[in-house]
Each structure stands twice: as C-alpha cells, then as structure tokens.
Tab-separated table of C-alpha atoms in Angstrom:
chain	number	residue	atom	x	y	z
A	1	MET	CA	7.775	-5.741	2.667
A	2	LEU	CA	6.276	-2.788	4.516
A	3	PRO	CA	7.232	0.829	3.753
A	4	MET	CA	10.366	1.792	5.631
A	5	ARG	CA	9.156	5.036	7.213
A	6	ALA	CA	6.099	3.437	8.802
A	7	MET	CA	8.124	0.452	9.971
A	8	GLY	CA	10.891	2.614	11.362
A	9	ARG	CA	8.487	4.744	13.392
A	10	LEU	CA	6.793	1.676	14.805
A	11	LEU	CA	9.900	-0.272	15.687
A	12	SER	CA	11.614	2.703	17.274
A	13	THR	CA	8.793	2.776	19.831
A	14	THR	CA	8.543	-1.002	20.384
A	15	PRO	CA	10.205	-2.253	23.584
A	16	PRO	CA	12.864	-4.931	22.923
A	17	LEU	CA	11.749	-8.506	23.405
A	18	LEU	CA	15.203	-9.711	24.490
A	19	LEU	CA	14.817	-12.436	21.899
A	20	SER	CA	18.530	-13.044	21.427
A	21	ALA	CA	18.893	-13.947	25.097
A	22	LEU	CA	15.820	-16.167	24.923
A	23	ILE	CA	17.159	-18.059	21.910
A	24	ALA	CA	20.575	-18.429	23.512
A	25	THR	CA	19.251	-19.942	26.724
A	26	GLN	CA	16.432	-22.189	25.522
A	27	PRO	CA	17.157	-25.819	24.607
A	28	LEU	CA	17.169	-26.472	20.883
A	29	ALA	CA	14.548	-28.908	19.679
A	30	ALA	CA	15.930	-31.847	17.751
A	31	ARG	CA	16.311	-31.006	14.107
A	32	ALA	CA	13.929	-32.974	11.913
A	33	PRO	CA	15.836	-35.083	9.354
A	34	SER	CA	13.750	-33.598	6.546
A	35	ASP	CA	14.687	-30.006	7.430
A	36	ALA	CA	18.079	-30.196	5.701
A	37	ALA	CA	16.448	-31.174	2.410
A	38	VAL	CA	13.797	-28.472	2.799
A	39	GLU	CA	16.474	-25.897	3.562
A	40	ALA	CA	18.392	-26.871	0.419
A	41	ARG	CA	15.283	-26.464	-1.729
A	42	LEU	CA	14.459	-23.142	-0.077
A	43	ARG	CA	17.939	-21.910	-0.915
A	44	GLY	CA	17.525	-22.958	-4.528
A	45	HIS	CA	14.289	-20.962	-4.852
A	46	VAL	CA	15.817	-17.877	-3.221
A	47	GLU	CA	18.926	-18.085	-5.408
A	48	THR	CA	16.776	-18.188	-8.539
A	49	LEU	CA	14.300	-15.464	-7.552
A	50	ALA	CA	16.946	-13.106	-6.162
A	51	ALA	CA	19.432	-13.605	-9.010
A	52	ASP	CA	20.541	-10.532	-10.944
A	53	ALA	CA	18.830	-12.008	-14.018
A	54	MET	CA	15.457	-11.244	-12.377
A	55	GLU	CA	16.492	-7.564	-12.070
A	56	GLY	CA	14.683	-7.143	-8.764
A	57	ARG	CA	11.307	-8.613	-9.838
A	58	LYS	CA	9.531	-5.303	-10.412
A	59	PRO	CA	5.982	-5.731	-11.762
A	60	GLY	CA	5.638	-4.786	-15.401
A	61	THR	CA	9.239	-5.725	-16.254
A	62	GLU	CA	10.744	-8.765	-17.914
A	63	GLY	CA	12.305	-9.746	-14.596
A	64	GLY	CA	8.906	-9.651	-12.942
A	65	ASN	CA	7.438	-11.805	-15.707
A	66	MET	CA	10.295	-14.301	-15.298
A	67	ALA	CA	9.617	-14.524	-11.560
A	68	ALA	CA	5.896	-15.171	-12.098
A	69	ALA	CA	6.678	-17.888	-14.653
A	70	TYR	CA	9.164	-19.563	-12.285
A	71	ILE	CA	6.589	-19.660	-9.496
A	72	ALA	CA	3.913	-21.138	-11.783
A	73	ARG	CA	6.323	-23.903	-12.818
A	74	ALA	CA	7.252	-24.527	-9.183
A	75	PHE	CA	3.595	-24.775	-8.165
A	76	ALA	CA	2.980	-27.308	-10.908
A	77	ALA	CA	6.109	-29.275	-9.952
A	78	VAL	CA	5.007	-29.742	-6.329
A	79	GLY	CA	1.585	-30.985	-7.378
A	80	LEU	CA	-0.666	-27.913	-7.413
A	81	LYS	CA	-3.297	-27.517	-10.088
A	82	ALA	CA	-3.863	-24.222	-11.852
A	83	GLY	CA	-5.969	-22.124	-9.483
A	84	ALA	CA	-6.871	-18.957	-11.376
A	85	THR	CA	-10.468	-18.417	-12.367
A	86	ASP	CA	-9.640	-18.813	-16.073
A	87	GLY	CA	-8.085	-22.263	-15.556
A	88	SER	CA	-4.472	-21.053	-15.667
A	89	TYR	CA	-1.927	-20.262	-12.973
A	90	TYR	CA	-2.130	-16.535	-13.719
A	91	MET	CA	-4.699	-14.015	-12.470
A	92	PRO	CA	-4.053	-10.724	-14.323
A	93	VAL	CA	-3.792	-7.527	-12.291
A	94	ALA	CA	-4.345	-4.338	-14.295
A	95	LEU	CA	-2.145	-1.513	-12.998
A	96	VAL	CA	-1.453	2.093	-13.908
A	97	GLU	CA	1.657	4.149	-13.274
A	98	ARG	CA	1.272	7.907	-12.827
A	99	ARG	CA	4.175	10.327	-13.265
A	100	PRO	CA	3.890	14.075	-12.681
A	101	ALA	CA	4.501	16.083	-15.828
A	102	ASP	CA	4.103	19.859	-16.092
A	103	THR	CA	2.513	21.757	-13.181
A	104	LYS	CA	1.642	25.421	-12.752
A	105	ALA	CA	0.171	27.352	-9.848
A	106	GLU	CA	-1.071	30.927	-9.664
A	107	TRP	CA	-1.824	32.646	-6.365
A	108	ARG	CA	-3.897	35.841	-6.096
A	109	ILE	CA	-4.272	37.564	-2.744
A	110	SER	CA	-6.103	40.860	-2.228
A	111	GLY	CA	-6.391	41.248	-5.995
A	112	ALA	CA	-2.663	40.928	-6.722
A	113	VAL	CA	-0.651	38.000	-8.073
A	114	VAL	CA	1.840	36.680	-5.521
A	115	ARG	CA	4.988	35.509	-7.290
A	116	VAL	CA	6.046	32.120	-5.935
A	117	ASP	CA	9.013	30.299	-7.479
A	118	ALA	CA	7.847	27.235	-9.428
A	119	ASP	CA	10.444	25.002	-7.772
A	120	THR	CA	9.017	25.708	-4.312
A	121	VAL	CA	5.648	24.057	-4.978
A	122	ALA	CA	5.118	20.387	-5.968
A	123	LEU	CA	1.702	19.126	-7.092
A	124	ARG	CA	0.149	15.754	-7.989
A	125	ALA	CA	-3.168	14.655	-9.436
A	126	ALA	CA	-4.660	11.466	-10.855
A	127	ALA	CA	-6.135	12.576	-14.201
A	128	PRO	CA	-4.019	13.366	-17.270
A	129	GLU	CA	-5.130	17.009	-17.006
A	130	THR	CA	-6.388	18.546	-13.769
A	131	ARG	CA	-7.419	22.214	-13.661
A	132	ILE	CA	-8.586	23.975	-10.527
A	133	MET	CA	-9.430	27.545	-11.423
A	134	ASP	CA	-9.916	30.490	-9.040
A	135	ALA	CA	-10.523	28.221	-6.045
A	136	PRO	CA	-11.002	29.726	-2.587
A	137	LEU	CA	-7.787	29.661	-0.579
A	138	ILE	CA	-7.899	28.480	3.053
A	139	PHE	CA	-5.141	28.221	5.657
A	140	GLY	CA	-5.959	25.450	8.129
A	141	GLY	CA	-3.052	25.581	10.586
A	142	TYR	CA	-2.155	21.992	11.495
A	143	GLY	CA	-5.267	20.766	9.715
A	144	ILE	CA	-6.506	18.979	12.840
A	145	ASP	CA	-10.247	18.685	13.267
A	146	ASP	CA	-10.533	16.010	15.912
A	147	GLU	CA	-12.578	15.934	19.098
A	148	LYS	CA	-10.177	13.599	20.905
A	149	ALA	CA	-7.253	15.907	20.115
A	150	GLY	CA	-9.251	18.886	21.405
A	151	ILE	CA	-8.643	20.901	18.227
A	152	ARG	CA	-11.477	21.620	15.788
A	153	SER	CA	-9.702	23.818	13.260
A	154	PHE	CA	-12.440	23.535	10.625
A	155	ASP	CA	-15.471	23.828	12.870
A	156	GLY	CA	-17.862	26.090	10.966
A	157	VAL	CA	-15.450	26.490	8.022
A	158	ASP	CA	-16.695	25.428	4.572
A	159	VAL	CA	-13.826	23.889	2.570
A	160	ARG	CA	-15.893	22.820	-0.447
A	161	GLY	CA	-14.065	23.627	-3.679
A	162	ALA	CA	-11.140	25.198	-1.802
A	163	VAL	CA	-7.393	24.729	-1.974
A	164	VAL	CA	-6.423	24.131	1.661
A	165	LEU	CA	-2.917	24.777	3.001
A	166	ILE	CA	-1.906	22.987	6.220
A	167	PHE	CA	1.133	22.008	8.251
A	168	GLY	CA	1.274	18.215	8.422
A	169	ASP	CA	3.359	17.768	11.554
A	170	THR	CA	1.834	17.420	15.020
A	171	PRO	CA	2.024	20.141	17.696
A	172	PRO	CA	4.439	19.245	20.507
A	173	GLY	CA	2.734	17.781	23.543
A	174	LEU	CA	-0.434	16.760	21.711
A	175	ASP	CA	-1.237	13.211	22.786
A	176	HIS	CA	-3.996	12.463	20.300
A	177	ALA	CA	-3.974	13.638	16.714
A	178	PRO	CA	-4.688	11.947	13.397
A	179	GLY	CA	-1.753	11.619	11.025
A	180	TYR	CA	-1.281	13.886	8.040
A	181	THR	CA	-2.861	11.482	5.546
A	182	ALA	CA	-5.962	11.139	7.716
A	183	ARG	CA	-6.220	14.928	8.001
A	184	ARG	CA	-5.806	15.347	4.258
A	185	ASP	CA	-8.361	12.666	3.434
A	186	ALA	CA	-10.880	14.190	5.859
A	187	LEU	CA	-10.556	17.523	4.068
A	188	ILE	CA	-10.994	15.895	0.656
A	189	ALA	CA	-14.050	14.023	1.974
A	190	SER	CA	-15.444	17.393	3.099
A	191	GLY	CA	-15.152	18.701	-0.449
A	192	ALA	CA	-11.721	20.363	-0.629
A	193	ALA	CA	-10.452	20.543	-4.216
A	194	ALA	CA	-6.827	20.031	-3.147
A	195	VAL	CA	-4.718	19.901	0.018
A	196	ILE	CA	-1.178	21.296	0.028
A	197	ARG	CA	1.194	20.487	2.879
A	198	ILE	CA	3.462	23.265	4.108
A	199	ALA	CA	6.948	21.996	4.917
A	200	PRO	CA	8.179	23.115	8.356
A	201	ASP	CA	11.789	23.428	7.145
A	202	ASP	CA	13.914	23.094	4.025
A	203	LYS	CA	15.008	19.524	4.777
A	204	LYS	CA	11.418	18.344	5.015
A	205	TRP	CA	10.606	20.257	1.853
A	206	ALA	CA	13.356	18.401	-0.009
A	207	ASP	CA	11.878	15.092	1.197
A	208	PHE	CA	8.330	16.080	0.189
A	209	ASP	CA	9.493	17.386	-3.195
A	210	LYS	CA	11.374	14.166	-3.950
A	211	ALA	CA	8.460	11.962	-2.888
A	212	LEU	CA	5.957	13.876	-5.006
A	213	ALA	CA	8.218	13.544	-8.064
A	214	GLU	CA	8.311	9.740	-7.819
A	215	PRO	CA	5.992	7.637	-10.009
A	216	GLU	CA	2.980	6.148	-8.247
A	217	ASN	CA	1.226	2.908	-9.078
A	218	ASP	CA	-2.363	1.912	-8.485
A	219	LEU	CA	-4.927	-0.635	-9.563
A	220	ALA	CA	-6.404	0.461	-12.868
A	221	ASP	CA	-9.875	0.241	-11.306
A	222	GLY	CA	-8.760	1.601	-7.930
A	223	THR	CA	-9.630	4.867	-6.231
A	224	PRO	CA	-6.807	7.251	-7.163
A	225	GLU	CA	-5.080	9.528	-4.713
A	226	PRO	CA	-6.626	13.005	-4.327
A	227	THR	CA	-5.135	16.175	-5.764
A	228	ARG	CA	-2.414	17.192	-3.355
A	229	GLY	CA	0.981	18.806	-3.047
A	230	ALA	CA	3.617	20.375	-0.861
A	231	MET	CA	5.048	23.847	-0.437
A	232	ALA	CA	8.469	25.042	0.680
A	233	PRO	CA	8.763	27.379	3.692
A	234	ALA	CA	9.848	30.212	1.371
A	235	ALA	CA	6.675	29.867	-0.710
A	236	TRP	CA	4.453	29.847	2.369
A	237	ALA	CA	6.264	32.894	3.764
A	238	LYS	CA	5.290	34.902	0.662
A	239	LEU	CA	1.643	33.807	0.790
A	240	ALA	CA	1.417	34.324	4.549
A	241	LYS	CA	2.830	37.830	4.283
A	242	ALA	CA	0.467	38.764	1.456
A	243	GLY	CA	-2.493	37.352	3.395
A	244	LYS	CA	-1.416	38.997	6.668
A	245	LEU	CA	-1.021	35.572	8.325
A	246	ASP	CA	2.692	35.796	9.090
A	247	GLY	CA	1.930	36.650	12.700
A	248	ILE	CA	0.287	33.264	13.378
A	249	THR	CA	2.592	31.074	15.450
A	250	ALA	CA	2.779	27.312	16.020
A	251	ALA	CA	1.376	27.910	19.511
A	252	ASP	CA	-1.580	29.801	18.009
A	253	MET	CA	-2.392	26.917	15.652
A	254	ALA	CA	-2.313	24.386	18.495
A	255	ARG	CA	-4.864	26.232	20.631
A	256	PRO	CA	-8.379	24.759	20.832
A	257	GLU	CA	-9.874	28.080	19.735
A	258	PHE	CA	-7.871	28.240	16.498
A	259	ARG	CA	-10.030	28.208	13.347
A	260	ALA	CA	-9.022	27.875	9.726
A	261	VAL	CA	-8.726	31.192	7.913
A	262	ARG	CA	-10.241	31.939	4.535
A	263	ILE	CA	-7.600	34.036	2.773
A	264	ASP	CA	-8.760	36.980	0.661
A	265	GLY	CA	-7.607	35.349	-2.537
A	266	THR	CA	-7.706	32.386	-4.889
A	267	ALA	CA	-5.517	29.593	-6.215
A	268	SER	CA	-5.436	28.223	-9.757
A	269	LEU	CA	-3.664	24.910	-10.319
A	270	ASN	CA	-2.896	23.248	-13.644
A	271	ILE	CA	-1.484	19.733	-13.191
A	272	ALA	CA	-0.458	17.417	-16.027
A	273	THR	CA	0.103	13.711	-15.315
A	274	SER	CA	1.559	10.992	-17.527
A	275	LEU	CA	-0.296	7.649	-17.300
A	276	ARG	CA	1.159	4.245	-18.253
A	277	PRO	CA	-1.219	1.283	-18.026
A	278	TYR	CA	0.399	-2.151	-17.688
A	279	ARG	CA	-0.355	-5.626	-16.427
A	280	SER	CA	1.090	-8.008	-13.876
A	281	TRP	CA	-0.061	-11.288	-12.342
A	282	ASN	CA	-0.965	-12.984	-9.117
A	283	VAL	CA	0.189	-16.598	-9.478
A	284	VAL	CA	-2.355	-19.090	-8.134
A	285	GLY	CA	-2.063	-22.815	-7.423
A	286	ARG	CA	-4.728	-25.051	-5.943
A	287	LEU	CA	-4.581	-28.179	-3.796
A	288	ALA	CA	-7.982	-29.830	-4.078
A	289	GLY	CA	-9.718	-30.769	-0.853
A	290	SER	CA	-11.982	-33.743	-0.329
A	291	ASP	CA	-14.935	-31.421	0.309
A	292	PRO	CA	-14.588	-28.088	-1.558
A	293	ALA	CA	-18.000	-27.077	-0.227
A	294	ALA	CA	-16.337	-26.735	3.187
A	295	GLY	CA	-14.543	-23.625	1.972
A	296	ALA	CA	-10.903	-22.791	1.347
A	297	LEU	CA	-7.659	-21.784	3.044
A	298	LEU	CA	-5.404	-19.236	1.329
A	299	TYR	CA	-1.633	-18.960	1.660
A	300	LEU	CA	-0.039	-15.707	0.403
A	301	ALA	CA	3.487	-14.458	-0.300
A	302	HIS	CA	4.335	-11.481	-2.501
A	303	TRP	CA	6.839	-12.104	-5.278
A	304	ASP	CA	7.641	-8.518	-6.295
A	305	HIS	CA	10.445	-6.241	-5.185
A	306	LEU	CA	11.885	-2.835	-6.184
A	307	GLY	CA	13.649	-3.707	-9.438
A	308	ILE	CA	16.546	-1.565	-10.632
A	309	CYS	CA	16.666	0.867	-7.736
A	310	ARG	CA	19.891	2.813	-8.221
A	311	PRO	CA	20.942	5.204	-11.021
A	312	GLU	CA	23.333	4.392	-13.830
A	313	GLY	CA	26.906	4.347	-12.645
A	314	ALA	CA	26.119	2.934	-9.208
A	315	ALA	CA	28.224	-0.071	-8.202
A	316	ASP	CA	25.107	-2.182	-7.604
A	317	ARG	CA	21.857	-1.022	-9.187
A	318	ILE	CA	19.566	-3.983	-8.433
A	319	CYS	CA	17.417	-4.355	-5.325
A	320	ASN	CA	17.256	-8.165	-5.475
A	321	GLY	CA	14.928	-8.706	-2.522
A	322	ALA	CA	16.409	-11.990	-1.335
A	323	VAL	CA	14.885	-11.800	2.152
A	324	ASP	CA	12.051	-9.493	1.080
A	325	ASN	CA	10.452	-11.515	-0.324
A	326	ALA	CA	12.132	-14.267	-2.313
A	327	SER	CA	12.332	-16.084	1.006
A	328	GLY	CA	8.565	-15.872	1.546
A	329	VAL	CA	7.898	-17.209	-1.950
A	330	ALA	CA	10.347	-20.056	-1.343
A	331	MET	CA	8.451	-20.864	1.836
A	332	ILE	CA	5.031	-20.912	0.167
A	333	ILE	CA	6.340	-23.327	-2.484
A	334	GLU	CA	7.730	-25.690	0.143
A	335	VAL	CA	4.602	-25.530	2.310
A	336	ALA	CA	2.623	-26.404	-0.811
A	337	ARG	CA	4.974	-29.358	-1.421
A	338	GLY	CA	4.502	-30.601	2.135
A	339	LEU	CA	0.718	-30.351	2.074
A	340	ALA	CA	0.458	-31.909	-1.401
A	341	ALA	CA	2.637	-34.861	-0.308
A	342	ALA	CA	0.534	-35.625	2.778
A	343	LYS	CA	-1.035	-39.094	2.785
A	344	LYS	CA	-4.463	-37.670	3.454
A	345	PRO	CA	-5.774	-34.774	1.361
A	346	PRO	CA	-7.132	-31.705	3.143
A	347	VAL	CA	-10.889	-31.381	3.537
A	348	ARG	CA	-10.988	-27.762	2.432
A	349	ASP	CA	-9.387	-26.595	-0.783
A	350	ILE	CA	-6.053	-24.853	-0.210
A	351	TYR	CA	-4.979	-22.039	-2.528
A	352	PHE	CA	-1.415	-20.772	-2.752
A	353	VAL	CA	-1.112	-17.262	-4.182
A	354	ALA	CA	2.099	-15.397	-4.965
A	355	THR	CA	0.932	-11.795	-5.165
A	356	THR	CA	2.249	-8.915	-7.218
A	357	ALA	CA	2.749	-5.219	-6.398
A	358	GLU	CA	2.917	-5.526	-2.606
A	359	GLU	CA	5.724	-2.982	-2.564
A	360	MET	CA	3.418	-0.561	-4.411
A	361	GLY	CA	0.796	-0.628	-1.666
A	362	LEU	CA	-0.485	-4.230	-1.377
A	363	LEU	CA	-2.063	-3.794	-4.817
A	364	GLY	CA	-1.979	-7.455	-5.849
A	365	ALA	CA	-3.555	-8.504	-2.558
A	366	HIS	CA	-6.284	-5.880	-2.882
A	367	ALA	CA	-7.015	-7.100	-6.417
A	368	LEU	CA	-7.181	-10.663	-5.080
A	369	ALA	CA	-9.548	-9.665	-2.284
A	370	LYS	CA	-11.811	-7.961	-4.830
A	371	ALA	CA	-11.943	-11.077	-7.021
A	372	PRO	CA	-10.643	-14.141	-5.142
A	373	PRO	CA	-10.478	-17.577	-6.777
A	374	VAL	CA	-13.363	-18.646	-4.515
A	375	PRO	CA	-16.076	-16.379	-3.086
A	376	ALA	CA	-14.761	-14.405	-0.123
A	377	GLU	CA	-17.437	-15.802	2.203
A	378	ARG	CA	-15.985	-19.292	1.625
A	379	ILE	CA	-12.427	-18.340	2.656
A	380	ALA	CA	-11.850	-19.781	6.117
A	381	ALA	CA	-8.499	-18.045	6.782
A	382	VAL	CA	-5.469	-16.426	5.168
A	383	LEU	CA	-1.838	-17.136	6.137
A	384	ASN	CA	0.766	-14.716	4.768
A	385	PHE	CA	4.561	-15.116	4.456
A	386	ASP	CA	6.816	-12.061	4.178
A	387	THR	CA	10.490	-11.502	5.019
A	388	VAL	CA	10.906	-14.879	6.691
A	389	ALA	CA	14.640	-15.588	6.277
A	390	ILE	CA	15.743	-13.704	9.392
A	391	ALA	CA	14.976	-16.121	12.258
A	392	PRO	CA	17.288	-19.015	13.170
A	393	ARG	CA	16.059	-22.446	14.172
A	394	ALA	CA	14.215	-22.683	17.514
A	395	THR	CA	13.083	-19.054	17.490
A	396	PRO	CA	9.780	-18.807	19.399
A	397	VAL	CA	6.636	-18.818	17.279
A	398	ALA	CA	5.095	-15.342	17.128
A	399	THR	CA	1.934	-14.142	15.411
A	400	LEU	CA	0.957	-10.967	13.629
A	401	GLY	CA	-2.752	-10.919	14.421
A	402	ARG	CA	-2.437	-12.447	17.888
A	403	GLY	CA	-5.724	-12.051	19.738
A	404	GLN	CA	-7.500	-10.743	16.641
A	405	THR	CA	-8.744	-14.008	15.112
A	406	PRO	CA	-9.974	-17.409	16.368
A	407	LEU	CA	-6.778	-19.003	15.024
A	408	ASP	CA	-4.623	-18.611	18.167
A	409	PRO	CA	-5.463	-22.034	19.693
A	410	LEU	CA	-4.572	-23.824	16.461
A	411	ILE	CA	-1.339	-21.847	16.079
A	412	ASP	CA	-0.301	-22.693	19.639
A	413	ALA	CA	-1.237	-26.356	19.189
A	414	ALA	CA	0.836	-26.591	16.000
A	415	ALA	CA	3.803	-24.928	17.734
A	416	ARG	CA	3.585	-27.258	20.745
A	417	ARG	CA	3.389	-30.301	18.483
A	418	GLN	CA	6.710	-29.168	17.041
A	419	GLY	CA	8.262	-28.554	20.443
A	420	ARG	CA	8.489	-24.808	19.769
A	421	ARG	CA	8.193	-22.049	22.319
A	422	ILE	CA	5.404	-19.493	21.832
A	423	ASN	CA	5.919	-15.746	21.883
A	424	ALA	CA	2.473	-14.508	22.940
A	425	SER	CA	3.306	-10.823	22.451
A	426	THR	CA	0.850	-8.710	20.457
A	427	ASP	CA	3.492	-6.134	19.465
A	428	ALA	CA	3.536	-7.270	15.845
A	429	ASN	CA	-0.164	-6.438	15.465
A	430	ALA	CA	0.739	-2.803	14.831
A	431	LEU	CA	2.129	-3.979	11.473
A	432	THR	CA	-1.170	-5.512	10.349
A	433	PRO	CA	-2.006	-2.810	7.755
A	434	ARG	CA	1.460	-3.092	6.188
A	435	GLN	CA	1.239	-6.662	4.816
A	436	ASP	CA	-0.870	-8.488	2.243
A	437	GLY	CA	-3.178	-10.143	4.759
A	438	TRP	CA	-4.606	-6.693	5.495
A	439	ALA	CA	-6.573	-6.767	2.232
A	440	PHE	CA	-8.512	-9.756	3.589
A	441	THR	CA	-8.768	-8.457	7.152
A	442	GLN	CA	-10.646	-5.484	5.693
A	443	ILE	CA	-13.316	-7.754	4.217
A	444	GLY	CA	-13.712	-9.796	7.391
A	445	VAL	CA	-11.533	-12.815	6.592
A	446	PRO	CA	-9.228	-13.938	9.464
A	447	ALA	CA	-5.666	-13.287	8.307
A	448	VAL	CA	-2.411	-13.762	10.220
A	449	MET	CA	1.333	-14.161	9.810
A	450	VAL	CA	2.953	-16.902	11.917
A	451	GLY	CA	6.567	-17.914	12.526
A	452	GLY	CA	9.920	-17.024	14.014
A	453	SER	CA	10.376	-13.944	11.836
A	454	LEU	CA	7.516	-12.139	13.616
A	455	ASN	CA	9.738	-11.499	16.654
A	456	LEU	CA	10.230	-7.758	16.305
A	457	ASP	CA	13.826	-7.415	17.454
A	458	LEU	CA	14.924	-9.678	14.585
A	459	LEU	CA	12.791	-7.681	12.193
A	460	LYS	CA	14.221	-4.429	13.525
A	461	ALA	CA	17.779	-5.670	12.947
A	462	TYR	CA	16.951	-6.518	9.341
A	463	LEU	CA	15.233	-3.177	8.719
A	464	GLY	CA	18.261	-1.360	10.049
A	465	GLY	CA	20.490	-3.237	7.622
A	466	GLU	CA	19.931	-4.233	4.008
A	467	TYR	CA	16.143	-3.798	3.823
A	468	HIS	CA	15.095	-2.240	0.482
A	469	LYS	CA	18.738	-1.851	-0.519
A	470	PRO	CA	20.900	-3.588	-3.130
A	471	GLY	CA	22.533	-5.452	-0.241
A	472	ASP	CA	19.416	-7.604	0.236
A	473	ASP	CA	20.966	-10.077	-2.184
A	474	LEU	CA	22.639	-13.456	-2.219
A	475	ALA	CA	25.929	-12.104	-0.846
A	476	GLN	CA	24.424	-11.666	2.638
A	477	PRO	CA	23.762	-14.579	4.991
A	478	ILE	CA	20.332	-16.008	4.155
A	479	VAL	CA	18.969	-17.614	7.349
A	480	LEU	CA	16.931	-20.608	6.196
A	481	ASP	CA	17.159	-23.194	8.973
A	482	GLY	CA	14.390	-21.373	10.822
A	483	VAL	CA	12.347	-21.126	7.622
A	484	ALA	CA	12.597	-24.898	7.132
A	485	GLU	CA	11.287	-25.320	10.662
A	486	ASP	CA	8.446	-22.881	9.924
A	487	VAL	CA	7.587	-24.853	6.776
A	488	ARG	CA	6.861	-27.892	8.964
A	489	LEU	CA	4.887	-25.685	11.328
A	490	HIS	CA	2.694	-24.421	8.488
A	491	VAL	CA	2.113	-27.862	7.023
A	492	THR	CA	0.684	-28.872	10.386
A	493	LEU	CA	-1.222	-25.624	10.813
A	494	GLY	CA	-2.598	-25.814	7.280
A	495	GLN	CA	-3.911	-29.327	7.872
A	496	MET	CA	-5.654	-28.128	11.030
A	497	ILE	CA	-7.274	-25.087	9.439
A	498	ALA	CA	-8.326	-27.097	6.398
A	499	ASP	CA	-10.248	-29.488	8.649
A	500	PRO	CA	-13.776	-28.181	9.436
A	501	LYS	CA	-13.861	-30.389	12.521
A	502	ARG	CA	-10.850	-28.527	13.928
A	503	TYR	CA	-11.709	-25.006	12.797
A	504	GLN	CA	-14.759	-23.013	11.789
A	505	PRO	CA	-14.342	-19.351	10.819
A	506	PRO	CA	-16.450	-16.742	12.595
A	507	PRO	CA	-19.713	-15.799	10.869
A	508	ARG	CA	-19.563	-12.762	8.647
C-alpha cells in the first residue's frame, strides 16, 4: 500500500484524531455470532498469502503466480463465476521492467570540456538506447514556473531540446509551489529533452543516486517516464564555476525576478537501459445480478507485495505483506462469500478483482480501468480494500473519499444498521491518489475505501512500524476482529449499491 515517503509526509502533517480514546470510551456493539467464523477464515487466507512460500507475492515471480492461483480458487469456492473478458479468472497485465545500464555524460562550457566524475551524475531513460547530443544547457534555479507561487523562472525562456538543471527542493517560506515531479513534467511538456535534479547536499544525493539505480516497472503500453537524472553537489559546483553561475544564491533563485539562465555550453547524454517484459494477472470473479443491464459494482484489493526485499545474508529477506495487503485480499474473498450466500441475488452484477502491481504504481488498477470487464460507463461504483488488519472491533467507520462521491448516505446507513459510529473526517482524502481506486476516480467512476482502518492514527502507527518491512509477517499481531466486522458492513453496503432503487451513479 501507498509509497512510504508520500504517506509519511502526509501523516506527519495530519492532526491526531484521538481515536484510541474514542475506542476506549465508546460502548462495544454486540459481536455478531458469525464474526468468529469469518475471522477464522480471514486468518486462514492471510496465513496462506503471507506465508514464506509465496516469497512476498511480487508480480512476475513464482510466488506471485501462486498467490493469483490461490485467489482464483478461493473466488470459485465462494461461488463466483470467472469474470475476465476471456471467460477465465485471469486478466493478463503486460508489464515491463527497466534497469539502468551504462550511462555517459559530456559537458562543454565556453568551448571546453568540464570534467565531472561519472559517479556524481545518475541518469535514466525509457528506451534501450537514448542519445541526446549537443543539447543546449539551461540552469533553471528551483525550476518553479507558477503564478500562484509568484515565481516564473522560465518566463520567456525556450527549453525545447535542452537539458535543464534545477534544484528540486522548495525555497523556505514559499507557501505555494508545485512539487518536483510537477516541475519536471512541466518542463518536459514544454519540450525539454531531459531534466536533471541538483542535490542540495551529499545525503540527498545518495538518496537520489540509490533511487535512480533501482529497477522501475510500467505497463507495457503505458507512457514511460521522461529522460531524467540527478547530480551531486560536487558535479554542480564544477559546472556552475565553469558557467560563472557560482555566485547565484538560494535567495536569488527564490526572487520573483529570477529567470532561468542559458549556459554557454552543451550537454551530451548517452543512456543505456535494460528492458525485461513480463506478465502478471488481475484475478476477476463475478457474482451475477438479476439485471446486468443495470450496471455493475466493483470490489478491489491488490494481491501483490515487495517480494524478496533484503540482500543475501539478511536474517529475514522476505517482505511478506501480511497486513499490506494479504488482509485486504482476505476481506474481498469473505465479502464475496457473504454476498454470494445472500438469499436474494443483487440486481447489478458485482465484480471482485484482486489487482496486481499496486506497489509498482497502481499498475494493475490502471490496466483494469483501461479495459474493465464491463464498459466503464456501466460501473456504478468501486470499493477498494487495502491494509485493513489494523483496526480492532468497534472502530468508527471512516471513508477515503468522504464528500467526493454520492455514496456517503449509503455508507452511513450501512454503518448505522450495524450499530457502528461514523468518523466523518475528510483527512483520509489526501491519500486518494495513493490507492487503486484512484485509477477509476480519474475516469469519473465513484471510488471509495470504507472501514475502521481508514482512521489515520491507526494507519500512522502501522506505517511507523512494520510497513514495507520483513516484519509485516505472520509473527506480528494480525488484527482481524475489526476486519470481520467490516466484512458484514460491506455485505450490507454492497447490497445497497447493487440496487438501482437505492443508488444511481452520477451522470458522466
């Protein structure tokens, strides 16, 4: 679930909800007799999916294939029909892994070659061979060109075909500024051949260098990342001195009148990239409705995790992903069981999809949104489960997407029917782009996450502990009594959303 750096920044600025005190003082609703059986089945799913034999469920590995096969069998066992477009339980997702290979950079300023150590510049590109020859060289300061921020660094500066060097941090005291990625993408959209981020210090450089050396994964038919890189302070110091820019200060770059500088020189970059195409699967089950023409409801939970995440010799090399997200997959299976066992079938079709490659950037969800099992205009809503085994029984029901869809009245009605308290905070909405439902939000389909685990102080505690570490395994306490309660909640909520008399999606 959710890249750690983005989550950490968000949660460090989120005021505490005092949830632990709320849970301690509120009366506990009577435990449904069926919850114990549901909890036992949930535990069985988590124990299987997070076992060492699955080797962390990384897409493109045998462990990932084993996880997908287990989920398909579980869907069939609870009464779901095969829901993929080819009549099976498996929708293939074509992926590609890119690894940086050999890179070279040559810098010429005022007619002379500036010698920069190779290990102080890191470069990445999408194609197997990328050559940028004798490109104009531009220094853009902080790279901010934003009216709200009051800094228009590239006003009147043509960056087409140029290699642009910028600092990616934000000037102190600046209230409004786009993030580094937004700045970089704006420059690429304006025609820059490559953007290279200057590290403000050696520690940041080490972080950038390590990140750029890691393999990246993308959809085989996706839009690849632009040509980009990073530069150590020592490398920038040499170029700045040669270009007579070493007198420019951070204060200078933050002034509204600062403009990007075209350096009297060129850059030539030669970037080799190793490509490995491979395939994974979204696993799809279908519960037939009495009137498929009324549309469909989709439930999502990603099955993948980080795989073998530590080097040889480490005491524990496997990131098992018990909470993130074996618990979410366990929940989707048990919600499917509950809805399939209902005396009355739903009116709308209900699809249950265990997605792949969420940890690689929501790739499985984006592939699903591009080619869903039913046309996107017929999807009434999407409900996503991720990192659910962190909230004990009787935790208030919170929503990621609160106030952003017409689903709030149904969510509250389902919670009240269960005797649950409602956490009406919208704090979790800041996480919307970091979970699989985002792929559907972008195409206009209402998508939310609902349950006790969306209370951010519980999520913050988990993120500060075993999140994305080998310790997210079966040795830790796996909190499933609250998940069992949320299963009942979602059976009720699913029946409501699947009924056109109770819910109609907004026109789109």
